[in-house]
Coordinates of C-alpha atoms in Angstrom, one line a residue:
Chain A
M1 CA 30.9 -47.1 59.0
A2 CA 27.7 -48.6 57.9
R3 CA 25.8 -46.6 60.4
K4 CA 27.4 -43.5 59.2
A5 CA 26.4 -44.3 55.6
N6 CA 22.9 -44.9 56.7
H7 CA 22.8 -41.6 58.4
V8 CA 24.1 -39.8 55.4
I9 CA 21.3 -41.4 53.3
D10 CA 18.7 -40.6 55.9
S11 CA 19.5 -37.0 56.6
P12 CA 18.3 -35.2 53.4
I13 CA 14.8 -36.5 53.9
Q14 CA 14.8 -35.8 57.6
S15 CA 16.3 -32.4 57.1
K16 CA 13.7 -31.6 54.5
K17 CA 11.0 -32.5 56.9
R18 CA 12.7 -30.4 59.6
I19 CA 13.0 -27.5 57.2
K20 CA 9.3 -27.8 56.4
L21 CA 8.4 -27.9 60.1
K22 CA 10.7 -25.0 60.8
K23 CA 9.1 -23.0 58.0
I24 CA 5.7 -23.6 59.5
L25 CA 6.8 -22.9 63.0
S26 CA 8.6 -19.7 62.1
N27 CA 5.4 -18.5 60.4
Y28 CA 3.1 -19.5 63.3
Q29 CA 1.8 -15.9 63.6
L30 CA 0.6 -16.0 60.0
Y31 CA -1.3 -19.2 60.7
L32 CA -2.9 -17.5 63.7
F33 CA -3.9 -14.7 61.3
L34 CA -5.6 -17.2 59.1
L35 CA -7.3 -19.0 62.0
P36 CA -10.5 -16.8 62.3
A37 CA -11.2 -16.9 58.6
L38 CA -10.5 -20.6 58.4
I39 CA -12.8 -21.4 61.3
Y40 CA -15.4 -19.2 59.7
F41 CA -15.3 -21.1 56.4
I42 CA -15.4 -24.4 58.1
V43 CA -18.2 -23.6 60.4
F44 CA -20.4 -21.6 58.1
H45 CA -19.6 -23.2 54.7
Y46 CA -18.1 -26.7 55.1
V47 CA -20.4 -27.8 58.0
P48 CA -23.5 -26.8 56.0
M49 CA -22.0 -28.8 53.0
Y50 CA -22.0 -31.8 55.4
G51 CA -25.4 -30.7 56.7
V52 CA -26.8 -31.0 53.2
L53 CA -26.9 -34.7 53.9
I54 CA -30.3 -34.1 55.4
A55 CA -31.6 -33.8 51.9
F56 CA -31.3 -37.6 51.8
K57 CA -32.7 -38.2 55.2
D58 CA -35.9 -37.5 57.2
F59 CA -34.4 -34.9 59.4
V60 CA -35.6 -34.9 63.0
A61 CA -34.0 -32.1 65.1
T62 CA -33.8 -34.2 68.2
K63 CA -31.9 -37.0 66.5
G64 CA -29.5 -34.7 64.7
I65 CA -28.1 -35.1 61.2
M66 CA -26.4 -38.5 61.9
G67 CA -29.3 -40.0 63.9
S68 CA -32.0 -39.2 61.4
P69 CA -33.0 -42.1 59.1
W70 CA -31.8 -42.3 55.5
V71 CA -34.5 -42.0 52.8
G72 CA -32.5 -41.9 49.6
F73 CA -34.0 -39.7 46.9
K74 CA -37.4 -39.5 48.4
H75 CA -37.4 -35.7 48.8
F76 CA -36.0 -35.2 45.3
E77 CA -38.6 -37.4 43.8
R78 CA -41.3 -35.5 45.7
F79 CA -40.0 -32.3 44.3
F80 CA -39.7 -33.6 40.7
D81 CA -43.3 -35.0 40.9
S82 CA -44.8 -31.9 42.5
Y83 CA -47.1 -29.8 40.3
Q84 CA -44.9 -26.8 41.0
F85 CA -41.7 -28.3 39.7
W86 CA -41.9 -27.1 36.1
T87 CA -43.4 -23.8 37.0
L88 CA -40.5 -23.2 39.4
I89 CA -37.9 -24.2 36.8
K90 CA -39.6 -22.0 34.2
N91 CA -39.8 -19.0 36.4
T92 CA -36.3 -19.3 37.8
L93 CA -34.6 -19.9 34.4
G94 CA -36.9 -17.4 32.6
L95 CA -36.0 -14.7 35.1
S96 CA -32.3 -15.3 35.2
V97 CA -31.8 -15.9 31.5
T98 CA -33.7 -12.7 30.6
Q99 CA -31.7 -10.8 33.2
L100 CA -28.5 -12.1 31.6
I101 CA -29.5 -11.3 28.1
V102 CA -30.8 -7.8 28.9
G103 CA -28.4 -7.0 31.7
F104 CA -25.1 -8.3 30.4
P105 CA -24.6 -6.1 27.3
L106 CA -25.9 -2.9 28.7
P107 CA -22.9 -2.1 30.9
I108 CA -20.7 -2.6 27.9
F109 CA -22.6 -0.1 25.9
L110 CA -22.6 2.4 28.7
A111 CA -18.9 2.0 29.2
L112 CA -18.2 2.5 25.5
M113 CA -20.4 5.6 25.5
L114 CA -18.8 7.1 28.6
N115 CA -15.4 6.4 27.2
Q116 CA -16.2 8.5 24.2
I117 CA -17.1 11.6 26.2
R118 CA -14.5 14.2 25.9
S119 CA -15.3 16.5 28.8
E120 CA -13.7 14.9 31.8
K121 CA -16.0 16.8 34.2
Y122 CA -19.2 15.6 32.5
K123 CA -17.9 12.1 32.4
R124 CA -17.0 12.0 36.0
F125 CA -20.3 13.6 37.0
V126 CA -22.2 11.0 35.0
Q127 CA -20.2 8.2 36.5
T128 CA -20.8 9.4 40.1
V129 CA -24.5 9.5 39.4
V130 CA -25.0 6.2 37.6
Y131 CA -23.0 4.3 40.3
A132 CA -25.2 5.6 43.1
P133 CA -28.3 3.3 42.7
H134 CA -26.0 0.3 43.4
F135 CA -25.9 1.4 47.0
I136 CA -29.6 1.6 47.5
S137 CA -30.8 -1.3 49.6
V138 CA -33.0 -4.0 48.0
V139 CA -35.8 -3.1 50.5
V140 CA -35.7 0.5 49.4
L141 CA -35.6 -0.5 45.7
A142 CA -38.6 -2.7 46.2
G143 CA -40.4 0.0 48.1
M144 CA -39.7 2.4 45.3
I145 CA -41.2 0.0 42.8
Y146 CA -44.3 -0.3 45.0
V147 CA -44.8 3.4 45.2
F148 CA -44.0 4.2 41.6
F149 CA -46.1 1.4 40.2
S150 CA -49.0 1.6 42.6
N151 CA -52.5 2.2 41.1
N152 CA -52.2 6.0 41.4
G153 CA -48.4 6.2 41.4
L154 CA -46.0 8.0 39.1
I155 CA -46.1 5.5 36.3
N156 CA -49.9 5.3 36.1
N157 CA -50.1 9.1 36.1
L158 CA -47.7 9.1 33.1
I159 CA -49.9 6.5 31.4
L160 CA -52.9 8.7 32.0
I161 CA -51.2 11.7 30.5
F162 CA -50.5 9.8 27.3
G163 CA -54.1 8.7 27.2
G164 CA -53.6 5.1 28.3
D165 CA -55.5 3.0 30.9
P166 CA -53.9 2.5 34.3
I167 CA -52.4 -0.9 35.0
S168 CA -52.2 -2.6 38.3
F169 CA -48.6 -3.6 37.9
M170 CA -48.1 -5.4 41.2
A171 CA -51.2 -7.6 40.7
K172 CA -50.4 -8.8 37.2
T173 CA -48.3 -11.9 36.7
E174 CA -47.0 -10.7 33.4
W175 CA -45.5 -7.6 34.9
F176 CA -43.4 -9.3 37.5
K177 CA -40.5 -10.1 35.2
P178 CA -40.3 -6.7 33.4
L179 CA -40.3 -4.9 36.7
Y180 CA -37.7 -7.2 38.2
I181 CA -35.4 -6.9 35.2
A182 CA -35.9 -3.2 34.6
S183 CA -35.2 -2.3 38.2
G184 CA -32.1 -4.4 38.1
V185 CA -30.9 -2.6 35.0
W186 CA -31.6 0.7 36.6
Q187 CA -29.7 -0.2 39.8
E188 CA -26.7 -2.1 38.5
T189 CA -25.8 -1.0 34.9
G190 CA -23.7 1.9 36.0
W191 CA -21.8 -0.1 38.6
A192 CA -21.2 -3.0 36.3
A193 CA -19.7 -0.6 33.7
I194 CA -16.8 0.3 36.1
I195 CA -14.9 -2.7 35.2
Y196 CA -15.2 -2.2 31.5
L197 CA -14.2 1.5 31.9
A198 CA -11.1 0.3 33.7
A199 CA -10.3 -2.0 30.8
L200 CA -10.9 0.8 28.3
A201 CA -8.7 3.1 30.2
G202 CA -5.9 0.6 29.8
V203 CA -6.0 0.8 26.1
S204 CA -2.8 2.4 24.9
P205 CA -3.5 5.9 23.3
E206 CA -1.1 5.0 20.6
L207 CA -3.5 2.4 19.3
H208 CA -6.1 5.0 18.8
E209 CA -3.7 7.5 17.3
A210 CA -2.5 4.9 14.8
A211 CA -6.2 4.2 13.9
V212 CA -6.8 7.9 13.4
M213 CA -3.8 8.1 11.2
D214 CA -5.2 5.2 9.1
G215 CA -8.4 7.2 8.7
A216 CA -10.6 5.3 11.1
N217 CA -13.7 7.2 12.4
K218 CA -15.0 6.8 15.9
W219 CA -17.3 3.9 15.0
Q220 CA -14.5 2.0 13.5
R221 CA -12.2 2.7 16.4
I222 CA -14.9 1.5 18.8
F223 CA -15.3 -1.7 16.8
H224 CA -11.7 -2.4 16.1
V225 CA -9.9 -1.0 19.2
D226 CA -12.2 -0.7 22.1
I227 CA -14.3 -3.8 21.8
P228 CA -11.4 -6.2 21.3
A229 CA -9.8 -4.5 24.4
I230 CA -12.7 -5.4 26.7
M231 CA -13.4 -8.8 25.3
P232 CA -11.4 -10.8 27.8
T233 CA -13.1 -9.0 30.7
A234 CA -16.5 -9.6 29.1
V235 CA -15.8 -13.3 28.7
I236 CA -14.8 -13.8 32.3
L237 CA -17.9 -11.9 33.5
L238 CA -20.1 -13.8 31.2
I239 CA -18.8 -17.1 32.6
L240 CA -19.4 -15.9 36.1
S241 CA -22.9 -14.8 35.4
V242 CA -23.9 -18.0 33.6
G243 CA -22.4 -19.9 36.5
N244 CA -24.6 -18.1 38.8
I245 CA -27.7 -18.3 36.7
M246 CA -29.7 -20.3 39.3
N247 CA -28.5 -18.0 42.1
I248 CA -31.0 -15.4 41.1
G249 CA -31.4 -12.4 43.4
F250 CA -33.8 -14.0 45.7
E251 CA -34.1 -11.1 48.1
K252 CA -35.7 -8.9 45.5
A253 CA -38.0 -11.5 44.1
Y254 CA -39.3 -12.2 47.6
L255 CA -40.0 -8.6 48.2
L256 CA -41.8 -8.1 44.9
Q257 CA -44.1 -11.1 45.5
T258 CA -47.7 -10.3 46.1
P259 CA -50.5 -12.8 46.5
M260 CA -51.6 -11.9 43.0
N261 CA -48.4 -12.2 41.0
Q262 CA -47.2 -15.3 42.9
P263 CA -47.6 -17.7 40.0
A264 CA -45.0 -15.9 38.0
A265 CA -42.9 -14.7 41.0
E266 CA -42.2 -18.0 42.8
I267 CA -38.7 -19.1 42.0
I268 CA -36.7 -21.9 43.5
P269 CA -34.9 -19.9 46.2
T270 CA -38.1 -18.3 47.5
Y271 CA -39.7 -21.7 47.4
V272 CA -36.9 -23.1 49.5
Y273 CA -37.3 -20.4 52.0
K274 CA -41.0 -20.9 52.3
M275 CA -40.9 -24.7 52.5
G276 CA -37.9 -24.8 54.8
L277 CA -38.2 -22.0 57.2
Q278 CA -41.8 -21.1 57.1
Q279 CA -43.1 -24.6 57.0
A280 CA -40.1 -26.3 58.7
Q281 CA -39.8 -29.0 56.1
Y282 CA -36.0 -29.0 56.4
S283 CA -35.2 -32.1 54.5
F284 CA -37.4 -31.3 51.5
A285 CA -36.2 -27.7 51.3
A286 CA -32.6 -28.8 51.6
A287 CA -33.1 -31.2 48.7
V288 CA -34.6 -28.5 46.5
G289 CA -31.7 -26.2 47.4
L290 CA -29.1 -28.9 46.7
F291 CA -30.7 -29.5 43.3
N292 CA -30.3 -25.8 42.6
S293 CA -26.7 -25.8 43.6
V294 CA -25.8 -28.8 41.6
I295 CA -27.4 -27.4 38.4
N296 CA -25.5 -24.3 39.0
L297 CA -22.2 -26.0 39.4
I298 CA -22.7 -28.1 36.3
L299 CA -23.5 -24.9 34.3
L300 CA -20.4 -23.2 35.6
I301 CA -18.1 -26.0 34.6
A302 CA -19.8 -26.4 31.2
V303 CA -19.6 -22.7 30.4
N304 CA -16.0 -22.5 31.5
K305 CA -15.1 -25.4 29.3
F306 CA -17.0 -23.9 26.4
A307 CA -15.5 -20.4 26.8
K308 CA -12.0 -21.9 27.0
K309 CA -12.4 -23.7 23.8
L310 CA -13.9 -20.7 22.1
S311 CA -11.7 -17.9 23.3
G312 CA -8.9 -19.3 25.3
T313 CA -10.0 -17.4 28.5
G314 CA -11.5 -19.3 31.4
L315 CA -11.7 -19.1 35.1
W316 CA -9.4 -22.1 35.6
Chain B
M1 CA 5.4 21.8 7.5
G2 CA 3.3 20.6 4.6
L3 CA 2.9 17.2 6.1
L4 CA 1.7 18.7 9.3
A5 CA -0.9 20.8 7.5
L6 CA -2.0 17.8 5.6
K7 CA -2.4 15.8 8.8
N8 CA -4.3 18.7 10.5
K9 CA -6.6 19.0 7.5
K10 CA -7.3 15.3 7.6
I11 CA -8.2 15.4 11.2
T12 CA -10.6 18.4 10.8
R13 CA -12.2 16.8 7.8
R14 CA -12.8 13.6 9.6
S15 CA -14.0 15.2 12.8
K16 CA -17.2 16.3 11.1
E17 CA -18.7 12.9 11.3
D18 CA -17.1 12.3 14.6
K19 CA -18.6 15.5 15.8
V20 CA -22.1 14.3 15.0
F21 CA -21.2 11.1 16.8
D22 CA -20.1 13.1 19.9
I23 CA -23.2 15.2 19.9
I24 CA -25.5 12.2 19.8
N25 CA -23.4 10.4 22.4
V26 CA -23.5 13.3 24.8
F27 CA -27.3 13.6 24.3
L28 CA -27.9 9.8 24.9
V29 CA -25.8 9.9 28.0
A30 CA -27.8 12.8 29.2
I31 CA -31.0 10.8 28.8
I32 CA -29.5 7.9 30.8
L33 CA -28.5 10.4 33.5
I34 CA -32.1 11.6 33.7
L35 CA -33.5 8.1 33.8
V36 CA -31.2 7.3 36.7
V37 CA -31.7 10.5 38.7
Y38 CA -35.4 11.3 38.2
P39 CA -36.8 8.4 40.3
L40 CA -34.5 9.4 43.2
Y41 CA -35.4 13.0 42.8
F42 CA -39.1 12.2 42.7
I43 CA -38.9 10.4 46.0
V44 CA -37.4 13.5 47.5
I45 CA -40.0 15.9 46.3
A46 CA -42.8 13.4 46.9
S47 CA -41.8 13.2 50.6
F48 CA -42.6 16.9 51.0
S49 CA -45.8 17.0 48.8
D50 CA -49.4 16.5 49.7
P51 CA -50.2 12.9 48.6
N52 CA -53.4 14.0 46.9
M53 CA -51.2 16.1 44.6
I54 CA -49.2 13.0 43.8
Y55 CA -52.4 10.9 43.2
D56 CA -53.7 13.6 40.8
G57 CA -50.4 13.6 38.9
K58 CA -49.5 17.2 39.7
V59 CA -46.1 16.6 41.2
W60 CA -43.4 16.5 38.5
L61 CA -40.6 18.9 39.1
L62 CA -41.2 20.6 42.4
P63 CA -43.0 19.7 45.6
K64 CA -46.7 20.8 45.6
E65 CA -48.5 22.0 48.8
L66 CA -45.5 21.5 51.0
T67 CA -46.0 19.4 54.0
F68 CA -43.7 18.0 56.7
E69 CA -46.3 15.7 58.2
G70 CA -44.6 12.5 57.0
Y71 CA -41.3 13.4 58.5
E72 CA -43.0 14.6 61.8
R73 CA -44.6 11.2 62.2
I74 CA -41.4 9.4 61.3
F75 CA -39.4 11.3 63.8
Q76 CA -42.0 10.5 66.5
D77 CA -41.9 6.8 65.8
N78 CA -39.8 4.8 68.2
K79 CA -39.6 1.7 66.0
I80 CA -37.7 3.5 63.3
W81 CA -35.2 4.9 65.7
L82 CA -34.7 1.6 67.4
G83 CA -34.1 0.1 64.0
Y84 CA -31.7 2.9 63.3
K85 CA -29.8 2.2 66.5
N86 CA -29.7 -1.5 65.9
S87 CA -28.5 -1.1 62.3
I88 CA -25.7 1.2 63.5
V89 CA -24.6 -1.3 66.1
Y90 CA -24.7 -4.2 63.7
T91 CA -22.9 -2.3 61.0
V92 CA -20.1 -1.1 63.3
V93 CA -19.5 -4.5 65.1
G94 CA -20.0 -6.5 61.9
T95 CA -17.6 -4.4 59.9
I96 CA -15.0 -4.6 62.6
V97 CA -15.2 -8.4 62.5
N98 CA -15.3 -8.5 58.7
V99 CA -12.4 -6.2 58.2
S100 CA -10.1 -7.7 60.8
F101 CA -10.8 -11.3 59.7
T102 CA -10.5 -10.5 56.0
L103 CA -7.3 -8.4 56.2
M104 CA -5.5 -10.8 58.5
A105 CA -6.4 -13.8 56.3
A106 CA -5.6 -11.9 53.1
Y107 CA -2.2 -10.8 54.4
A108 CA -1.2 -14.3 55.5
L109 CA -2.3 -15.7 52.1
S110 CA -0.3 -13.0 50.3
R111 CA 2.9 -14.3 51.8
K112 CA 4.7 -16.6 49.4
D113 CA 6.6 -18.3 52.2
L114 CA 3.4 -19.5 53.8
Y115 CA 3.4 -23.3 53.6
G116 CA 0.0 -24.6 52.4
R117 CA -1.3 -21.3 51.2
N118 CA -2.6 -22.8 47.9
V119 CA -4.6 -25.4 49.7
I120 CA -6.2 -22.9 52.0
M121 CA -6.9 -20.5 49.2
F122 CA -8.6 -23.4 47.4
L123 CA -10.7 -24.1 50.4
F124 CA -11.8 -20.5 50.5
L125 CA -12.5 -20.3 46.7
M126 CA -14.6 -23.5 46.7
T127 CA -17.2 -21.8 48.8
M128 CA -17.9 -19.3 46.0
F129 CA -19.0 -22.1 43.7
F130 CA -20.8 -24.5 45.9
S131 CA -22.7 -24.0 49.1
G132 CA -24.7 -26.1 51.4
G133 CA -27.6 -23.8 50.9
L134 CA -30.1 -21.9 53.0
I135 CA -31.4 -24.7 55.2
P136 CA -28.2 -26.3 56.3
T137 CA -26.7 -22.9 57.1
Y138 CA -29.8 -22.0 59.1
L139 CA -29.5 -25.2 61.1
V140 CA -25.8 -24.4 61.9
V141 CA -26.8 -21.0 63.1
K142 CA -29.6 -22.5 65.1
N143 CA -27.4 -25.2 66.7
L144 CA -24.8 -22.6 67.7
G145 CA -27.5 -20.9 69.6
L146 CA -27.2 -17.7 67.6
L147 CA -30.9 -17.2 66.8
N148 CA -32.3 -14.0 68.1
T149 CA -28.9 -12.5 68.8
M150 CA -27.0 -9.9 66.8
W151 CA -24.3 -12.5 66.1
A152 CA -26.6 -14.3 63.8
L153 CA -26.3 -11.3 61.5
I154 CA -22.5 -11.0 61.9
L155 CA -20.8 -14.4 62.1
P156 CA -22.4 -16.2 59.1
K157 CA -21.2 -13.3 56.9
A158 CA -17.9 -12.8 58.7
V159 CA -15.7 -13.1 55.6
A160 CA -16.5 -12.6 51.9
V161 CA -14.2 -14.6 49.6
W162 CA -14.2 -11.9 47.0
N163 CA -12.9 -9.3 49.5
V164 CA -10.1 -11.7 50.5
I165 CA -9.0 -11.9 46.9
V166 CA -9.1 -8.2 46.5
A167 CA -7.1 -7.5 49.7
K168 CA -4.6 -10.3 48.9
T169 CA -4.0 -8.9 45.5
F170 CA -3.4 -5.5 47.0
F171 CA -0.9 -6.8 49.5
E172 CA 0.9 -8.9 46.8
T173 CA 1.3 -5.9 44.5
S174 CA 2.0 -3.1 46.9
I175 CA 4.0 -4.4 49.8
P176 CA 7.6 -4.9 48.6
N177 CA 9.3 -8.1 49.7
E178 CA 12.4 -6.1 50.6
L179 CA 10.5 -4.4 53.3
L180 CA 9.7 -7.7 55.0
E181 CA 13.3 -8.9 54.7
A182 CA 14.6 -5.7 56.2
A183 CA 12.1 -5.9 59.0
K184 CA 13.0 -9.6 59.7
M185 CA 16.7 -8.7 59.9
D186 CA 15.8 -6.3 62.6
G187 CA 13.9 -9.1 64.4
C188 CA 10.4 -7.8 63.7
S189 CA 7.7 -10.5 64.1
D190 CA 5.0 -11.1 61.5
A191 CA 2.3 -9.6 63.7
K192 CA 4.3 -6.5 64.4
F193 CA 5.2 -6.1 60.8
F194 CA 1.6 -6.4 59.8
W195 CA 0.4 -3.9 62.4
K196 CA 3.2 -1.4 62.1
I197 CA 4.2 -1.5 58.5
V198 CA 1.6 -3.3 56.3
L199 CA -1.5 -1.6 57.6
P200 CA -0.2 2.0 57.5
L201 CA 0.8 1.3 53.9
S202 CA -2.6 -0.2 53.1
K203 CA -5.0 2.6 54.0
P204 CA -6.8 2.5 50.6
I205 CA -7.6 -1.2 50.9
V206 CA -8.7 -0.8 54.5
A207 CA -11.1 2.0 53.3
V208 CA -12.4 -0.2 50.5
M209 CA -13.0 -3.1 52.8
V210 CA -14.7 -1.0 55.5
L211 CA -17.0 0.5 52.8
F212 CA -17.9 -2.7 51.1
Y213 CA -18.7 -4.5 54.3
A214 CA -20.5 -1.6 56.0
V215 CA -22.8 -1.0 53.0
G216 CA -23.6 -4.7 53.0
H217 CA -24.6 -4.7 56.7
W218 CA -26.5 -1.5 56.4
N219 CA -28.6 -2.7 53.5
S220 CA -29.2 -6.3 54.4
Y221 CA -32.6 -7.5 55.6
F222 CA -32.7 -11.1 54.8
D223 CA -30.5 -12.5 57.5
A224 CA -32.6 -10.5 60.0
L225 CA -35.8 -11.9 58.5
I226 CA -34.7 -15.5 59.0
Y227 CA -32.6 -15.3 62.2
L228 CA -34.5 -12.8 64.3
N229 CA -38.0 -12.7 65.6
N230 CA -37.6 -10.3 68.5
E231 CA -38.9 -7.0 67.2
N232 CA -36.5 -5.1 69.5
L233 CA -33.6 -6.5 67.6
Y234 CA -34.9 -5.6 64.1
P235 CA -32.5 -3.6 61.9
L236 CA -33.8 -0.6 60.0
Q237 CA -34.2 -2.5 56.7
L238 CA -36.6 -5.0 58.2
I239 CA -38.7 -2.2 59.7
L240 CA -38.6 -0.5 56.3
R241 CA -39.8 -3.6 54.7
N242 CA -42.8 -3.7 57.1
I243 CA -43.6 -0.1 56.3
L244 CA -43.0 -0.1 52.6
I245 CA -44.0 -3.5 51.5
Q246 CA -46.2 -5.0 54.2
N247 CA -48.0 -1.7 54.8
E248 CA -48.1 -2.6 58.4
A249 CA -45.8 -0.7 60.8
S250 CA -47.4 2.5 59.9
T251 CA -50.6 1.6 61.6
M252 CA -48.9 2.6 64.9
M253 CA -47.8 5.9 63.4
I254 CA -51.2 6.9 62.1
S255 CA -53.4 5.5 64.9
D256 CA -54.7 8.9 65.8
L257 CA -56.3 9.5 62.4
D258 CA -59.9 8.5 61.9
S259 CA -60.9 8.2 58.3
L260 CA -59.5 5.6 56.0
A261 CA -58.7 8.2 53.4
A262 CA -56.6 10.2 55.8
K263 CA -54.8 7.1 57.0
Q264 CA -53.9 6.1 53.4
R265 CA -52.8 9.6 52.6
V266 CA -50.4 9.9 55.5
S267 CA -49.1 6.3 55.1
E268 CA -48.1 7.2 51.5
L269 CA -46.3 10.2 52.8
I270 CA -44.5 8.2 55.4
K271 CA -43.3 5.7 52.7
Y272 CA -41.6 8.4 50.8
G273 CA -40.2 9.9 54.0
V274 CA -38.7 6.6 55.3
I275 CA -37.0 6.0 52.0
I276 CA -35.2 9.3 52.4
V277 CA -34.5 8.8 56.1
A278 CA -33.0 5.3 55.6
S279 CA -30.9 6.4 52.7
I280 CA -29.5 9.6 54.2
P281 CA -26.4 8.1 55.8
L282 CA -25.3 6.6 52.5
L283 CA -26.3 9.7 50.5
I284 CA -24.1 11.8 52.8
V285 CA -21.0 9.8 52.6
Y286 CA -21.3 8.5 49.0
P287 CA -19.8 11.3 47.1
F288 CA -16.8 11.4 49.3
V289 CA -16.1 7.6 49.3
Q290 CA -17.2 6.7 45.8
K291 CA -13.6 6.6 44.5
Y292 CA -12.7 3.9 47.1
F293 CA -15.5 1.7 45.9
V294 CA -14.3 2.1 42.4
K295 CA -10.8 1.3 43.5
G296 CA -12.0 -1.9 45.1
V297 CA -13.8 -3.0 41.9
M298 CA -10.7 -2.3 39.9
I299 CA -8.3 -4.3 42.2
G300 CA -10.7 -7.2 42.1
G301 CA -11.0 -6.8 38.3
I302 CA -7.3 -7.0 37.6
K303 CA -7.2 -10.4 39.3
G304 CA -10.4 -11.6 37.8

């Protein structure tokens, strides 16, 4: 009797476990589906997260990550004390903040403009064309910048026509940022507008009809119907871009670097590449990279909190 | 009747200022269009023009003193074609790996009955916000013995989290649960269901994934820069970089020319030509596949 009672008490827990196990087993094929991706993320993302420990060690390849001696914050201190530290911070932040300020609103303007075009054909044609630069490789883009802005390239020819003096763009530190930003605007504005166009297409036509009935002109409808409609999308994208502010497009910066514009063009990611892979100072470069990632993460969390307070929309 | 007339009148009266708005808008958009198109167009005409004409600022709308010398030299160069071949191989193999890993994972994660899906999704998403960085990743690739193999360009980029989200969202919204239940009643396994029913219903998302990944592979140079040092393995983009930015690969292509001026002239021409040659595959397919790209962005956007 007692035994029976015991059994009765026991069984719900046991059967719950059994059901869970059964659920897992019956879906074993789905777990197999997940396996390649899971292995990928562990090997190429989580193992490197563990590997970042070398930032606190003097990494010696033959001893491995575990065997190399701990050195605490030595590499960080060396980075903070190096004469390049503030230049790197200034260049990295300067480039990404300018890119954000210039590059963030433009797709919104473009989407609002395209949305107002009445001829469907013209609109579709423009869209097809302005998306296209997005698919140009960064090498080709940099190559285009080099040929257009060379001493006797297209741009200097234009300057000559208007009576100006030719500029050696690629050799001047002050031209690195404008070229970087402008080429980014040229390449990505159209593509970035897609998402806003989608949000605008989702605006109910009745809203616009009602506004027309109330005597609103196009400007007023843009301000009171269209812009509120794309606000949530804009906030999310803004959070994401601020959260990525230190992950500036390193591939383009590296390609646009010349010996002459180096002082303005060296940013943290290119510095990590040169220190780590060209000079094989693995631990030091890993420390610089980690510093970058941590700042990024802090920014993301802060911006998300701020946006949530301000507008109620956030990533999580 | 009177009300309707009044309404119409109101609209026509108002549309005068709206008309001005429209005209200015169409005009501004046209300027944007020209700003986007002209650089591309200029590359095309410059690749056929005598470089001296470009230097002198005489090439604006049409090629001047037509020449095919740049293209002739590009077509005779082995490096470029080797790079082309390598890029095609990397793109095809890489995309197959990407798409199969991504779709399988996305489908599994889209299934609400999968125990632990939130934990796994979280593991995936975390990698978007924090990474070990360049050096630790490089060391992993090195320790796996992948340096100087094509797998160094493929495996470290095998799955993009963003694409998993896009595909998962697609499966969640477009594969009805009843279908799965019906198939299970008939004794259909998950793998068979995915292969026979889910995939045929998901052609648009497969197209989106193939395109996103393929363009990524075709356009990337950085992984090749850090993981490869055997020139025979170089993808096209890396060879392009040497020609366009380092000014170096072209020395082989113009070794028969004597004077420095002639060398410089032809190397300019080659630069314009290789930009075209490298972009042609994308230019050809782009107009046909553009809508799939847009679709991909939209599916991702809904979720985001």
